[in-house]
Amino acid sequence: VSALEPTELGRANSPVSTTAEGAAVIERAHRSPVFDRRTAVRPTLSLVIPTYNEVENLPILVGRLADILSMIDYEIIVVDDDSPDRTWELAEAMSVDNKRIRSIRRIGERGLSSAVMAGMASADGDVVAVIDADLQHDPSILPEMITPILAGRADVVVASREVEGGSYGEFAASRRTLSVAGASLARTLTGTPVSDPMSGFFALSRE
């Protein structure tokens, strides 16, 4: 479960707006119908979902997103590493009835980072976000995550497990220790003042 941590690369940090101003930014940006790649109009949000054996969780997540993002013009890009449980096949089937969904099946390629990069390379949105399919990330904060980016007040927003309101959910103590150590190393190597650079739940401007 993650809370919000706004981060602007190259600019000072700024708070995430949860006020009427933030709602107005979202409302202005999301008046379009379902995005159609055949048109020149970009969706507001491209949501990349890397998957591996998530055939049970993917429909649940997509259903939640439909409610949470009902006021937003968005697309979903499922990037699957040829899952043995055929998550890629489910994503393809879902895309037939839901034009917001696109599926990328990667054969002979594995890895979370490269899957995310493949999804981003295919994204059309003004804002690109990444979320895990295992239901550990809270999709309800997505509108708040993209608001400061759309308003030009942030380039990147990271959902952190280390700030007030965030948690590691059902992580075992050993896994949490490993995650905290990895985050500390990432901050040291990159010099980025982000409390949870390893959260895997973030949004960034297309620009």
XYZ file of C-alpha atoms in Angstrom:
207
model
C 0.000 0.000 0.000
C 1.498 3.326 -1.009
C 0.960 6.957 -0.139
C 2.061 9.904 -2.243
C 5.503 11.404 -2.467
C 5.742 14.197 -5.054
C 9.151 14.607 -6.666
C 10.222 17.082 -9.318
C 13.507 16.341 -11.049
C 15.359 19.599 -11.448
C 12.833 21.615 -9.466
C 11.892 21.920 -5.811
C 9.421 19.461 -4.319
C 5.787 20.552 -4.243
C 2.783 19.114 -2.391
C 0.152 17.016 -4.128
C -3.092 18.918 -4.441
C -6.200 17.211 -3.113
C -8.232 20.427 -3.228
C -10.789 21.718 -5.699
C -7.863 23.046 -7.751
C -6.583 19.503 -8.244
C -10.033 18.253 -9.167
C -10.389 21.064 -11.677
C -7.078 20.154 -13.323
C -8.244 16.584 -13.781
C -11.655 17.663 -15.061
C -10.148 19.995 -17.657
C -7.728 17.343 -18.858
C -10.127 14.424 -19.160
C -13.085 15.302 -21.343
C -12.247 12.995 -24.252
C -13.962 9.681 -25.061
C -12.115 6.362 -25.010
C -8.749 6.837 -26.668
C -8.462 5.524 -30.220
C -4.922 5.103 -31.571
C -6.255 5.778 -35.052
C -6.826 9.403 -34.082
C -4.183 12.003 -33.274
C -5.635 12.734 -29.848
C -3.546 11.454 -26.967
C -5.075 9.988 -23.823
C -4.321 11.872 -20.638
C -2.890 8.792 -18.909
C -1.074 5.699 -20.115
C -0.954 3.079 -17.362
C 1.703 0.397 -17.828
C 1.036 -2.886 -16.020
C 3.917 -5.399 -16.189
C 2.640 -8.919 -15.528
C 3.846 -12.446 -14.932
C 1.320 -15.081 -13.832
C -1.334 -12.521 -12.858
C -4.342 -14.113 -14.562
C -6.404 -13.922 -11.358
C -5.416 -10.397 -10.329
C -5.545 -8.605 -13.680
C -9.366 -8.548 -14.056
C -9.700 -7.312 -10.474
C -7.247 -4.478 -11.053
C -8.813 -3.474 -14.380
C -12.251 -3.399 -12.747
C -10.990 -1.140 -9.967
C -9.316 1.149 -12.478
C -12.560 1.538 -14.425
C -14.203 3.034 -11.339
C -11.237 5.088 -10.133
C -10.381 6.550 -13.544
C -13.955 7.065 -14.743
C -13.351 10.814 -15.234
C -9.995 10.340 -16.958
C -9.158 9.538 -20.577
C -6.709 6.672 -20.159
C -5.229 3.595 -21.763
C -3.897 0.419 -20.147
C -0.813 -1.301 -21.530
C -0.343 -4.824 -20.204
C 3.204 -6.063 -20.770
C 3.424 -9.796 -20.125
C 6.562 -11.951 -20.184
C 4.842 -14.957 -21.773
C 3.284 -16.110 -18.492
C 2.727 -19.870 -18.099
C -0.764 -19.061 -16.771
C -1.406 -17.234 -20.073
C -1.999 -13.795 -18.586
C -1.152 -12.405 -22.022
C -4.039 -14.361 -23.548
C -6.465 -12.979 -20.978
C -5.225 -9.439 -21.647
C -5.722 -9.907 -25.372
C -9.249 -11.210 -24.792
C -10.058 -8.290 -22.497
C -8.824 -5.835 -25.118
C -11.498 -7.029 -27.550
C -14.300 -5.666 -25.359
C -12.324 -2.896 -23.662
C -10.658 -0.606 -26.181
C -8.645 1.047 -23.429
C -6.546 -2.113 -23.052
C -3.573 -3.083 -25.158
C -1.498 -6.209 -24.641
C 2.194 -6.759 -25.322
C 3.369 -10.365 -25.120
C 7.133 -10.646 -24.793
C 8.581 -13.977 -25.894
C 12.191 -14.693 -24.995
C 12.457 -11.590 -22.838
C 12.166 -11.402 -19.060
C 12.541 -8.737 -16.440
C 10.480 -6.053 -14.737
C 12.604 -3.096 -15.816
C 12.652 -4.024 -19.487
C 8.910 -4.769 -19.399
C 8.255 -1.294 -17.999
C 10.460 0.254 -20.690
C 8.597 -1.679 -23.401
C 5.288 -0.391 -22.084
C 6.535 3.185 -21.889
C 7.847 2.993 -25.446
C 4.334 2.062 -26.577
C 2.533 4.664 -24.436
C 0.591 7.541 -26.004
C -0.509 9.443 -22.891
C 0.535 12.865 -21.646
C 1.335 11.159 -18.341
C 2.777 7.650 -18.061
C 2.279 5.677 -14.849
C 3.406 2.217 -13.744
C 1.556 -0.051 -11.315
C 2.018 -3.686 -10.293
C -0.714 -6.190 -11.075
C -0.389 -8.051 -7.760
C -2.824 -5.648 -6.009
C -0.147 -4.446 -3.566
C -0.379 -0.900 -4.959
C -3.404 1.266 -4.210
C -4.810 2.480 -7.551
C -7.173 4.926 -5.847
C -4.352 7.476 -5.515
C -3.678 7.602 -9.276
C -5.799 10.762 -9.841
C -3.828 12.518 -7.093
C -0.549 11.295 -8.581
C -1.180 12.734 -12.023
C -2.697 16.055 -10.895
C 0.584 17.894 -10.102
C 2.101 16.599 -13.350
C -0.806 17.848 -15.447
C -0.660 21.183 -13.621
C 3.037 21.555 -14.448
C 4.085 21.427 -10.794
C 5.916 18.105 -10.980
C 7.720 15.946 -13.492
C 7.643 12.754 -11.437
C 5.427 11.529 -8.591
C 6.399 8.428 -6.610
C 3.975 6.517 -4.387
C 5.984 5.694 -1.270
C 5.561 3.038 1.397
C 7.752 5.093 3.724
C 5.627 8.231 4.143
C 2.600 8.781 6.377
C -0.287 6.649 5.117
C 1.981 4.187 3.304
C 2.787 0.627 4.348
C 4.427 -2.582 3.178
C 1.181 -4.509 3.481
C 1.771 -8.225 3.985
C 5.505 -8.145 3.229
C 7.510 -10.592 5.340
C 10.104 -8.958 7.601
C 12.947 -10.317 5.469
C 11.434 -8.925 2.269
C 10.839 -5.536 3.861
C 14.450 -5.432 5.086
C 15.663 -6.233 1.575
C 13.402 -3.555 0.087
C 14.565 -0.897 2.556
C 18.208 -1.780 1.901
C 17.666 -1.589 -1.855
C 15.963 1.797 -1.534
C 18.840 3.124 0.553
C 21.352 1.929 -2.032
C 19.341 3.471 -4.869
C 19.220 6.845 -3.094
C 22.964 6.721 -2.487
C 23.833 5.814 -6.074
C 21.454 8.259 -7.747
C 21.502 11.099 -5.253
C 17.715 11.299 -5.515
C 15.960 12.415 -2.285
C 13.050 9.979 -2.585
C 12.106 7.854 0.431
C 11.022 4.808 -1.602
C 12.621 4.719 -5.072
C 11.962 0.973 -5.239
C 8.181 1.176 -4.788
C 7.488 0.443 -8.459
C 4.438 2.727 -8.399
C 5.099 6.074 -10.035
C 3.957 8.544 -12.682
C 5.941 10.865 -14.915
C 5.391 13.459 -17.577
C 5.694 12.399 -21.189
C 7.831 15.499 -21.728
